[in-house]
Coordinates of C-alpha atoms in Angstrom, one line a residue:
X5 CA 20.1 20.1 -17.6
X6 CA 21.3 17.3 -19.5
X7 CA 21.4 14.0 -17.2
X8 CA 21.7 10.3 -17.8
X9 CA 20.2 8.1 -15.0
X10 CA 22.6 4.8 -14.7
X11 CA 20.4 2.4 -12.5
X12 CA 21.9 -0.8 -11.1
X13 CA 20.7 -3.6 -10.2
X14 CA 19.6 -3.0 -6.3
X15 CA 16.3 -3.2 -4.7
X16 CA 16.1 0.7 -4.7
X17 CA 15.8 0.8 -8.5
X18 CA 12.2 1.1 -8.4
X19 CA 12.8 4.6 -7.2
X20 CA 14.3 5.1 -10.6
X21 CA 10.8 6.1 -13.0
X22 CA 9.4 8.3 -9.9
X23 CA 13.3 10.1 -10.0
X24 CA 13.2 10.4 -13.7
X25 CA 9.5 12.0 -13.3
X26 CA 10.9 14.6 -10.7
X27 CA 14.1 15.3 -12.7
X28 CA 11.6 16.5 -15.5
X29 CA 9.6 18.1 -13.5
X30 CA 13.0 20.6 -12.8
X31 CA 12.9 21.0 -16.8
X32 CA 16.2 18.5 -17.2
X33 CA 16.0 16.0 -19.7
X34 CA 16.7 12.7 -18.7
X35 CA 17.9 9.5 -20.4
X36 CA 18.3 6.2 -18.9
X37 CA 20.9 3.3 -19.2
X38 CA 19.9 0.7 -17.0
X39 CA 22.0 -2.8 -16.4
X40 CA 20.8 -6.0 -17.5
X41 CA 20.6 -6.5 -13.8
X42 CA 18.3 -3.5 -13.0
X43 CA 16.1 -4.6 -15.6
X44 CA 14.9 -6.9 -13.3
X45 CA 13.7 -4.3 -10.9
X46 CA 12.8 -1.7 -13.5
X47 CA 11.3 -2.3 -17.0
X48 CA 13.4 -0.2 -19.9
X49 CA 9.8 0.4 -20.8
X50 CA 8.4 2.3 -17.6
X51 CA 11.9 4.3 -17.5
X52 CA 11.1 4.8 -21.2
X53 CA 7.8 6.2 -20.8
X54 CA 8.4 8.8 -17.8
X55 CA 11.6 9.9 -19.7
X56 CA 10.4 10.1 -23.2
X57 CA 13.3 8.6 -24.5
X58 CA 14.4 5.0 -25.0
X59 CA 16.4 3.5 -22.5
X60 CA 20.1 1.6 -23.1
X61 CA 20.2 -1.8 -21.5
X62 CA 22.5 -3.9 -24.1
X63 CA 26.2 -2.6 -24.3
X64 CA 26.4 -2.3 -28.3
X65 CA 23.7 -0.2 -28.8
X66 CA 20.5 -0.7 -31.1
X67 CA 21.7 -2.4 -34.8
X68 CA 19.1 -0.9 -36.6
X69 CA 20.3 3.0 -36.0
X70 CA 23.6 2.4 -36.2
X71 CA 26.3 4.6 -34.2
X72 CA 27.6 3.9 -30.4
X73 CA 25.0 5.5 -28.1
X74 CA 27.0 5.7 -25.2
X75 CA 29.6 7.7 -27.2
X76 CA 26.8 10.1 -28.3
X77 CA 25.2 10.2 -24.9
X78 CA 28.7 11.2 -23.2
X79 CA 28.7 14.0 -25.7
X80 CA 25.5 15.4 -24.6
X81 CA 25.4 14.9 -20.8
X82 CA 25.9 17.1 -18.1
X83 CA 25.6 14.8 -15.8
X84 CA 26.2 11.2 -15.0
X85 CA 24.1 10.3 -12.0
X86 CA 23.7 6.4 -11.0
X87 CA 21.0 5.9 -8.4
X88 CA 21.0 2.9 -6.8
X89 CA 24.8 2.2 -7.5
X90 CA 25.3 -0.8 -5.7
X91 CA 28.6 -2.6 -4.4
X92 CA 29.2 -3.9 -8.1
X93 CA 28.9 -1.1 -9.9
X94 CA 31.3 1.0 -7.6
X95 CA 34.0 -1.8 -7.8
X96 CA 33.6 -1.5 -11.7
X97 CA 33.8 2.5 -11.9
X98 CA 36.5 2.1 -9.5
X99 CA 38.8 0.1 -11.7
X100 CA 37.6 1.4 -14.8
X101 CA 35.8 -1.9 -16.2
X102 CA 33.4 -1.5 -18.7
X103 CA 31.7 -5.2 -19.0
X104 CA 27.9 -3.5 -19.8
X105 CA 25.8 -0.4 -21.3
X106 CA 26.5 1.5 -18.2
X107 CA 30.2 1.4 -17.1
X108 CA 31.1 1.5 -20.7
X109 CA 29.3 4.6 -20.4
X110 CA 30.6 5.9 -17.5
X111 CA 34.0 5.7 -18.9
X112 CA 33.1 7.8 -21.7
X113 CA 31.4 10.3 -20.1
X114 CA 33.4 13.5 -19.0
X115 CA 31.0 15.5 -17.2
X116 CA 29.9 15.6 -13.5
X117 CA 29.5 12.3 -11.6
X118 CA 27.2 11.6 -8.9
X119 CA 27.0 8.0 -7.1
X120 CA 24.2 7.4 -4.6
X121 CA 25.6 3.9 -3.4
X122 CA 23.3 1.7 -2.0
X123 CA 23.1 -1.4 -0.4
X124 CA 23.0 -3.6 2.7
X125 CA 24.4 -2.1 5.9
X126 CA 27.3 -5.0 6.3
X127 CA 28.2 -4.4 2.6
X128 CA 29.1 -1.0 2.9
X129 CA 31.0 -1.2 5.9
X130 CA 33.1 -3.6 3.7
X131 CA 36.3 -2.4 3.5
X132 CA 36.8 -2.8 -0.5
X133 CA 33.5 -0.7 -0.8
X134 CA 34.6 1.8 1.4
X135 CA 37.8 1.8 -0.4
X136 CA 35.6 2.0 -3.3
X137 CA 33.8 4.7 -3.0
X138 CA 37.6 6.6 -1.2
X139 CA 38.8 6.0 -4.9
X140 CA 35.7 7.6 -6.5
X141 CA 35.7 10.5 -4.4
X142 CA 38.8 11.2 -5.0
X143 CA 38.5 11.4 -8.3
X144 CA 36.1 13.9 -8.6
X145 CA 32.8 11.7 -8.1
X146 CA 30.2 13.3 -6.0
X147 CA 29.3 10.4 -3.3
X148 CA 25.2 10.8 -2.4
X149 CA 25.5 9.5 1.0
X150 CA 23.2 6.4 2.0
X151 CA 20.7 7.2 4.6
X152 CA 20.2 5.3 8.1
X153 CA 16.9 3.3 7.7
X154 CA 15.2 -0.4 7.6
X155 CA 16.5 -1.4 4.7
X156 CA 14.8 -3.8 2.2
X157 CA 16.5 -7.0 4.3
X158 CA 15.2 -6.0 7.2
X159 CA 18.4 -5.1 9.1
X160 CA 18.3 -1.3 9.9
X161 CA 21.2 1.0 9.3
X162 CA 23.5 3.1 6.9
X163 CA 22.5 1.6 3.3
X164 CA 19.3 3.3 1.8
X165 CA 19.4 5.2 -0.8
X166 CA 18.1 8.8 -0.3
X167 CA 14.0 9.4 -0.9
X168 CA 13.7 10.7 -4.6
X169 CA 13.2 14.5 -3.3
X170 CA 16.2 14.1 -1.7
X171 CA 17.8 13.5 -4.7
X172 CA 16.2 16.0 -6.9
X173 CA 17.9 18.8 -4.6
X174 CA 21.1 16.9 -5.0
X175 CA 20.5 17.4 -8.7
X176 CA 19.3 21.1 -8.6
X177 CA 21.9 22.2 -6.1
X178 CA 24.6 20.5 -8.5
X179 CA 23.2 22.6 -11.3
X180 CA 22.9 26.0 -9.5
X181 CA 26.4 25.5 -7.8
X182 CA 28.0 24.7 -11.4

């Protein structure tokens, strides 16, 4: 199991060292690519620690080692799972923009997808997102449903991103399915 975590920049990225964690603790390797804008909800270095493996945050890659690392990860992956993927990033997988580390990525990649969108209730119900997410699913993505919940703004509804177990079975059900 071969998986690259794409983290965006929602409140539910601090889920994102604890998934990584449980994603090893199914034997997969994991690498990380988190957006400039999850950074500020995750440090590259905590992801980098549970996952034993640096972490991509700037789109061209490290200067000093040369290559194009999301061309080499898409080569190795299995899996492409992004976990929170908020309104943003959806729009930009949707339409195939690639303006940072991980929707450059994603374009690359040509593996399984997996999306766990999440966001505020009102958001989702947005017609674009819903529209979205219609477009990604159609195209093969597998769409994580958000959970009913208080969500981080206090408003209570669809929105949450599944608890990390959750999402390990996802991951392991993907794997013993495919």
């Amino acid at each position: 199991m071969k998986i690259v975590l794409g983290v965006s920049g929602g409140i539910a990225a601090y889920k994102a060292p604890e998934l990584v964690r449980r994603l090893r603790d199914l034997g997969a390797d994991v690498r990380g690519i988190l957006t400039p804008h999850a950074a500020r909800f995750v440090s590259p270095l905590s992801l980098a620690a549970v996952s034993d493996h640096g972490v991509i945050v700037e789109q061209w890659g490290d200067p000093e080692r040369g290559g194009v690392d999301h061309i080499e990860l898409a080569r190795w992956a299995d899996l492409l799972l992004i976990a929170p993927a908020t309104a943003d990033i959806l729009a930009k997988l949707a339409v195939g923009m690639a303006d940072d580390a991980l929707t450059t990525y994603a374009l690359a990649h040509r593996n399984a997808v997996m999306v766990a969108p999440a966001m505020n209730t009102h958001m989702l119900a947005h017609p674009t997102v819903l529209q979205n997410i219609e477009t990604l699913r159609k195209r093969g993505v597998a769409i994580i449903e958000p959970v009913n919940r208080l969500l981080a703004c206090g408003e209570e509804g669809a929105g949450k991103m599944p608890d990390v177990p959750v999402l390990v079975e996802i991951v392991k059900t993907h794997f013993q399915t495919a």
